[in-house]
Amino acid sequence: MIKQTGWTNNPEAANLHQSILNNDWKEFPVNLGTLERLPESPGLYIYYCSPKNCKETIFAQMKTIMYVGMASVSLRQRFKSHFRKPKFLKARETYGPKFKYACLEISQKNESFEELNKMEQSIINFFGPPLNEINSVRNDAISGIIK
């Protein structure tokens, strides 16, 4: 395992899975009102942020992926389970409304658990999100083999 935080400089990990790029990600604020708007289906999700006090500068356009996850059953339940965790509370406090959530609902018919896991790992490998407890690059994921 290679410890990584921040974007990859590994050419083998620098390509995101096409099904991640070509789908309809939905974006939400990170607050309790979002809970009822989320689907009760599997999918991928991302918490991201941008600087709070950088109006009309290049920095206001920048976003950092802070956490990547996979919901094998329910995006709504995974959101709820993260909501009160200390690291997510701290991120909400630090970034306020600039701390956001995006999810990609995955049809159970089209994607297996293994495929969902590969997609999640490819995002982790690419962005090295700092809030993921295990954000190391998996070499077997780079070559497309998840064990």
Coordinates of N, CA and C in Angstrom, one line a residue:
M1 N 0.8 -1.2 0.0 CA 0.0 0.0 0.0 C 0.9 1.3 0.0
I2 N 0.4 2.2 -0.7 CA 1.1 3.5 -0.8 C 0.2 4.6 -0.2
K3 N 0.7 5.3 0.8 CA -0.1 6.3 1.5 C -0.2 7.5 0.5
Q4 N -1.4 8.0 0.3 CA -1.6 9.1 -0.6 C -2.6 10.1 0.0
T5 N -2.4 11.3 0.0 CA -3.4 12.3 0.2 C -3.2 13.4 -0.9
G6 N -4.3 13.8 -1.5 CA -4.3 14.7 -2.7 C -4.3 13.9 -4.0
W7 N -4.3 14.6 -5.0 CA -4.4 14.0 -6.4 C -3.2 13.2 -6.7
T8 N -3.5 12.1 -7.5 CA -2.4 11.2 -7.8 C -1.5 11.7 -8.8
N9 N -0.2 11.3 -8.8 CA 0.7 11.5 -9.8 C 1.1 10.2 -10.5
N10 N 0.3 9.2 -10.2 CA 0.6 7.9 -10.8 C -0.2 7.8 -12.1
P11 N 0.4 7.6 -13.3 CA -0.3 7.6 -14.5 C -1.3 6.4 -14.6
E12 N -1.0 5.3 -13.9 CA -2.0 4.2 -14.0 C -3.2 4.4 -13.2
A13 N -3.2 5.3 -12.2 CA -4.4 5.6 -11.4 C -5.1 6.9 -11.9
A14 N -4.6 7.5 -12.9 CA -5.1 8.9 -13.3 C -6.3 8.8 -14.2
N15 N -6.8 7.6 -14.5 CA -8.0 7.5 -15.3 C -9.2 7.0 -14.5
L16 N -10.2 7.8 -14.4 CA -11.4 7.4 -13.6 C -12.3 6.5 -14.5
H17 N -12.9 5.6 -13.9 CA -13.8 4.6 -14.5 C -14.9 5.4 -15.3
Q18 N -15.1 5.1 -16.6 CA -16.1 5.8 -17.4 C -17.5 5.9 -16.9
S19 N -17.9 4.8 -16.2 CA -19.3 4.8 -15.6 C -19.4 5.9 -14.5
I20 N -18.3 6.3 -13.9 CA -18.3 7.4 -12.9 C -18.5 8.7 -13.6
L21 N -17.8 8.9 -14.7 CA -17.8 10.1 -15.4 C -19.1 10.4 -16.2
N22 N -19.7 9.3 -16.7 CA -20.8 9.5 -17.6 C -22.1 9.3 -17.0
N23 N -22.2 9.5 -15.7 CA -23.5 9.4 -15.0 C -24.0 10.7 -14.4
D24 N -25.2 10.6 -13.9 CA -25.8 11.8 -13.3 C -25.6 11.9 -11.8
W25 N -24.5 12.6 -11.4 CA -24.3 12.9 -10.0 C -25.2 14.0 -9.5
K26 N -25.8 13.8 -8.4 CA -26.7 14.8 -7.8 C -26.0 15.4 -6.6
E27 N -26.1 16.8 -6.5 CA -25.4 17.5 -5.5 C -26.4 18.0 -4.4
F28 N -25.9 18.0 -3.2 CA -26.8 18.5 -2.0 C -25.9 19.2 -1.0
P29 N -26.6 20.1 -0.2 CA -25.9 20.6 0.9 C -25.8 19.6 2.0
V30 N -24.8 19.7 2.9 CA -24.7 18.7 4.0 C -25.4 19.3 5.2
N31 N -26.7 18.9 5.3 CA -27.6 19.3 6.4 C -28.7 18.2 6.5
L32 N -29.4 18.3 7.6 CA -30.4 17.3 7.9 C -31.6 17.3 6.8
G33 N -31.8 18.4 6.2 CA -32.9 18.5 5.2 C -32.5 17.7 4.0
T34 N -31.3 17.4 3.8 CA -30.9 16.5 2.6 C -31.3 15.1 2.8
L35 N -31.4 14.6 4.0 CA -31.6 13.2 4.3 C -32.8 12.7 3.6
E36 N -33.9 13.4 3.7 CA -35.2 12.9 3.0 C -35.1 13.0 1.5
R37 N -34.2 13.7 1.0 CA -34.1 13.8 -0.5 C -33.3 12.8 -1.1
L38 N -32.5 12.0 -0.3 CA -31.6 11.0 -0.8 C -32.3 9.7 -1.1
P39 N -31.9 8.9 -2.1 CA -32.5 7.7 -2.4 C -32.2 6.5 -1.4
E40 N -33.1 5.6 -1.4 CA -32.8 4.4 -0.5 C -32.3 3.3 -1.4
S41 N -31.3 3.6 -2.3 CA -30.7 2.7 -3.2 C -29.2 2.7 -3.1
P42 N -28.5 1.8 -3.6 CA -27.0 1.8 -3.5 C -26.4 2.8 -4.4
G43 N -25.2 3.1 -4.1 CA -24.5 4.1 -5.0 C -23.2 4.5 -4.4
L44 N -22.6 5.5 -5.1 CA -21.3 6.1 -4.6 C -21.6 7.5 -4.1
Y45 N -20.8 8.0 -3.2 CA -21.0 9.3 -2.7 C -19.7 10.0 -2.4
I46 N -19.7 11.3 -2.5 CA -18.5 12.1 -2.3 C -18.9 13.3 -1.4
Y47 N -18.1 13.6 -0.4 CA -18.1 14.9 0.3 C -17.0 15.7 -0.2
Y48 N -17.3 17.0 -0.5 CA -16.3 17.9 -1.0 C -16.5 19.2 -0.5
C49 N -15.5 20.1 -0.6 CA -15.6 21.4 -0.1 C -14.8 22.4 -1.0
S50 N -15.0 23.7 -0.8 CA -14.3 24.7 -1.4 C -14.0 25.8 -0.3
P51 N -13.0 26.6 -0.5 CA -12.7 27.6 0.5 C -13.9 28.5 0.8
K52 N -14.0 28.8 2.1 CA -15.2 29.6 2.6 C -15.1 31.1 2.2
N53 N -14.0 31.7 2.3 CA -13.9 33.2 2.2 C -13.1 33.6 1.0
C54 N -13.4 33.0 -0.2 CA -12.6 33.4 -1.4 C -13.5 33.8 -2.5
K55 N -14.3 34.8 -2.3 CA -15.2 35.2 -3.3 C -14.5 35.8 -4.5
E56 N -15.0 35.5 -5.7 CA -14.4 36.1 -6.9 C -12.9 35.9 -7.1
T57 N -12.4 34.9 -6.6 CA -11.0 34.6 -6.9 C -10.9 33.2 -7.5
I58 N -9.7 32.9 -8.0 CA -9.5 31.5 -8.6 C -9.8 30.5 -7.5
F59 N -9.5 30.8 -6.3 CA -9.6 29.8 -5.2 C -11.1 29.4 -5.0
A60 N -12.0 30.4 -5.2 CA -13.4 30.1 -5.1 C -13.9 29.0 -6.0
Q61 N -13.2 28.8 -7.1 CA -13.6 27.8 -8.1 C -13.1 26.4 -7.7
M62 N -12.1 26.3 -6.9 CA -11.5 25.1 -6.5 C -12.3 24.3 -5.6
K63 N -12.3 23.0 -5.8 CA -13.0 22.0 -4.9 C -12.0 20.9 -4.5
T64 N -12.2 20.4 -3.3 CA -11.4 19.3 -2.8 C -12.3 18.2 -2.4
I65 N -12.1 17.0 -2.9 CA -12.8 15.8 -2.5 C -12.3 15.4 -1.1
M66 N -13.1 15.5 -0.1 CA -12.7 15.2 1.3 C -12.9 13.7 1.7
Y67 N -14.0 13.1 1.1 CA -14.3 11.7 1.5 C -15.0 11.1 0.3
V68 N -14.7 9.8 0.1 CA -15.4 9.0 -0.9 C -15.9 7.8 -0.2
G69 N -17.2 7.4 -0.6 CA -17.7 6.2 0.0 C -18.7 5.5 -0.9
M70 N -19.1 4.3 -0.5 CA -19.9 3.4 -1.2 C -21.1 3.0 -0.3
A71 N -22.3 3.1 -0.8 CA -23.4 2.6 -0.1 C -23.9 1.3 -0.8
S72 N -23.7 0.2 -0.2 CA -24.1 -1.1 -0.9 C -25.6 -1.3 -0.8
V73 N -26.3 -0.6 0.1 CA -27.8 -0.8 0.2 C -28.5 0.6 0.1
S74 N -28.1 1.6 0.9 CA -28.9 2.8 0.9 C -28.0 4.1 1.0
L75 N -28.1 5.0 0.0 CA -27.3 6.2 0.1 C -27.9 7.1 1.3
R76 N -29.1 7.0 1.5 CA -29.7 7.8 2.7 C -29.2 7.3 4.0
Q77 N -29.1 6.0 4.2 CA -28.6 5.5 5.5 C -27.1 5.8 5.7
R78 N -26.3 5.7 4.6 CA -24.9 6.1 4.7 C -24.7 7.5 5.1
F79 N -25.5 8.4 4.4 CA -25.4 9.8 4.7 C -25.7 10.1 6.2
K80 N -26.8 9.4 6.7 CA -27.2 9.5 8.1 C -26.1 9.0 9.1
S81 N -25.4 7.9 8.7 CA -24.4 7.4 9.6 C -23.2 8.3 9.6
H82 N -22.9 9.1 8.6 CA -21.8 10.0 8.6 C -22.1 11.3 9.3
F83 N -23.3 11.7 9.3 CA -23.7 13.0 9.7 C -23.2 13.5 11.0
R84 N -23.2 12.7 12.0 CA -22.7 13.1 13.4 C -21.3 12.6 13.8
K85 N -20.6 12.0 12.8 CA -19.2 11.6 13.1 C -18.4 12.9 13.3
P86 N -17.4 12.8 14.3 CA -16.6 14.0 14.6 C -15.9 14.6 13.4
K87 N -15.4 13.8 12.5 CA -14.6 14.5 11.4 C -15.6 15.2 10.4
F88 N -16.8 14.7 10.3 CA -17.8 15.4 9.4 C -18.3 16.6 10.1
L89 N -18.5 16.5 11.4 CA -19.0 17.7 12.2 C -17.9 18.8 12.0
K90 N -16.6 18.5 12.2 CA -15.5 19.4 12.1 C -15.5 20.0 10.7
A91 N -15.7 19.2 9.6 CA -15.7 19.7 8.3 C -16.9 20.7 8.0
R92 N -18.0 20.4 8.6 CA -19.2 21.3 8.4 C -18.9 22.6 9.2
E93 N -18.3 22.5 10.3 CA -18.0 23.7 11.1 C -16.9 24.5 10.3
T94 N -15.9 23.9 9.8 CA -14.8 24.6 9.1 C -15.3 25.2 7.8
Y95 N -16.0 24.5 6.9 CA -16.4 24.9 5.6 C -17.8 25.4 5.5
G96 N -18.6 25.3 6.5 CA -20.0 25.8 6.4 C -20.7 25.3 5.2
P97 N -21.4 26.2 4.5 CA -22.2 25.8 3.3 C -21.3 25.4 2.1
K98 N -20.0 25.5 2.2 CA -19.1 25.1 1.1 C -18.7 23.6 1.3
F99 N -19.2 23.0 2.3 CA -19.0 21.5 2.5 C -20.3 20.9 1.9
K100 N -20.1 20.1 0.9 CA -21.2 19.5 0.1 C -21.1 18.0 -0.1
Y101 N -22.2 17.5 -0.6 CA -22.4 16.1 -0.8 C -22.9 15.8 -2.2
A102 N -22.3 14.8 -2.9 CA -22.8 14.4 -4.2 C -22.9 12.9 -4.2
C103 N -23.9 12.4 -4.9 CA -24.1 11.0 -4.9 C -24.5 10.5 -6.3
L104 N -24.1 9.3 -6.6 CA -24.4 8.7 -7.9 C -25.2 7.4 -7.6
E105 N -26.5 7.4 -7.9 CA -27.3 6.2 -7.6 C -27.0 5.2 -8.6
I106 N -26.8 3.9 -8.2 CA -26.4 2.8 -9.0 C -27.5 1.8 -9.0
S107 N -27.9 1.4 -10.2 CA -29.0 0.4 -10.3 C -28.4 -1.0 -9.9
Q108 N -29.1 -1.7 -9.0 CA -28.6 -3.0 -8.6 C -28.5 -4.0 -9.7
K109 N -29.3 -3.8 -10.7 CA -29.3 -4.7 -11.9 C -28.0 -4.5 -12.7
N110 N -27.5 -3.3 -12.8 CA -26.4 -3.0 -13.7 C -25.0 -3.2 -13.0
E111 N -24.9 -3.0 -11.8 CA -23.6 -3.0 -11.1 C -23.6 -4.0 -10.0
S112 N -22.6 -4.8 -9.9 CA -22.4 -5.7 -8.8 C -21.6 -5.0 -7.7
F113 N -21.6 -5.6 -6.5 CA -20.9 -5.0 -5.4 C -19.4 -4.8 -5.7
E114 N -18.8 -5.8 -6.4 CA -17.4 -5.7 -6.8 C -17.2 -4.5 -7.8
E115 N -18.1 -4.3 -8.7 CA -18.0 -3.2 -9.6 C -18.1 -1.9 -8.9
L116 N -19.0 -1.8 -8.0 CA -19.2 -0.6 -7.1 C -17.9 -0.3 -6.3
N117 N -17.4 -1.4 -5.8 CA -16.1 -1.2 -5.0 C -15.0 -0.8 -5.9
K118 N -14.9 -1.2 -7.1 CA -13.9 -0.8 -8.0 C -14.0 0.7 -8.3
M119 N -15.3 1.1 -8.6 CA -15.5 2.6 -8.9 C -15.1 3.4 -7.7
E120 N -15.5 3.0 -6.5 CA -15.1 3.8 -5.3 C -13.6 3.8 -5.1
Q121 N -12.9 2.7 -5.3 CA -11.5 2.7 -5.1 C -10.8 3.5 -6.2
S122 N -11.3 3.6 -7.4 CA -10.7 4.4 -8.4 C -10.8 5.9 -8.1
I123 N -11.9 6.3 -7.5 CA -12.0 7.7 -7.0 C -11.0 8.0 -5.9
I124 N -10.9 7.1 -4.9 CA -9.9 7.2 -3.8 C -8.5 7.2 -4.4
N125 N -8.2 6.3 -5.3 CA -6.9 6.3 -5.9 C -6.5 7.6 -6.6
F126 N -7.5 8.2 -7.3 CA -7.2 9.4 -8.0 C -7.1 10.6 -7.1
F127 N -8.0 10.8 -6.2 CA -8.0 12.0 -5.4 C -7.4 12.0 -4.0
G128 N -7.2 10.8 -3.4 CA -6.6 10.6 -2.1 C -7.3 11.5 -1.1
P129 N -8.6 11.3 -0.9 CA -9.3 12.2 0.0 C -8.8 12.1 1.5
P130 N -8.6 13.2 2.1 CA -8.0 13.2 3.5 C -8.9 12.7 4.6
L131 N -10.2 12.6 4.5 CA -11.1 12.1 5.5 C -11.3 10.6 5.5
N132 N -10.9 10.0 4.3 CA -11.0 8.5 4.3 C -10.0 7.9 5.2
E133 N -10.5 7.0 6.1 CA -9.5 6.4 7.1 C -8.5 5.6 6.3
I134 N -9.0 4.9 5.3 CA -8.1 4.1 4.4 C -8.1 4.8 3.1
N135 N -7.1 5.7 2.9 CA -7.1 6.4 1.6 C -5.8 6.0 0.8
S136 N -5.3 4.8 1.1 CA -4.1 4.4 0.3 C -4.5 3.9 -1.0
V137 N -3.6 4.0 -1.9 CA -3.8 3.5 -3.3 C -3.6 2.0 -3.2
R138 N -4.5 1.3 -3.8 CA -4.4 -0.2 -3.9 C -3.9 -0.5 -5.3
N139 N -2.7 -1.1 -5.3 CA -2.2 -1.4 -6.6 C -3.0 -2.4 -7.4
D140 N -3.7 -3.3 -6.7 CA -4.6 -4.3 -7.4 C -5.8 -3.5 -8.0
A141 N -6.2 -2.4 -7.3 CA -7.3 -1.6 -7.9 C -6.9 -0.9 -9.2
I142 N -5.6 -0.5 -9.2 CA -5.1 0.2 -10.4 C -5.1 -0.7 -11.6
S143 N -4.8 -2.0 -11.3 CA -4.8 -2.9 -12.4 C -6.1 -3.6 -12.7
G144 N -7.1 -3.1 -11.9 CA -8.5 -3.5 -12.1 C -8.9 -4.8 -11.4
I145 N -8.1 -5.2 -10.4 CA -8.4 -6.5 -9.7 C -8.6 -6.1 -8.2
I146 N -9.9 -6.2 -7.8 CA -10.1 -5.9 -6.4 C -10.3 -7.3 -5.7
K147 N -9.7 -7.5 -4.6 CA -9.8 -8.8 -3.9 C -10.6 -8.6 -2.6

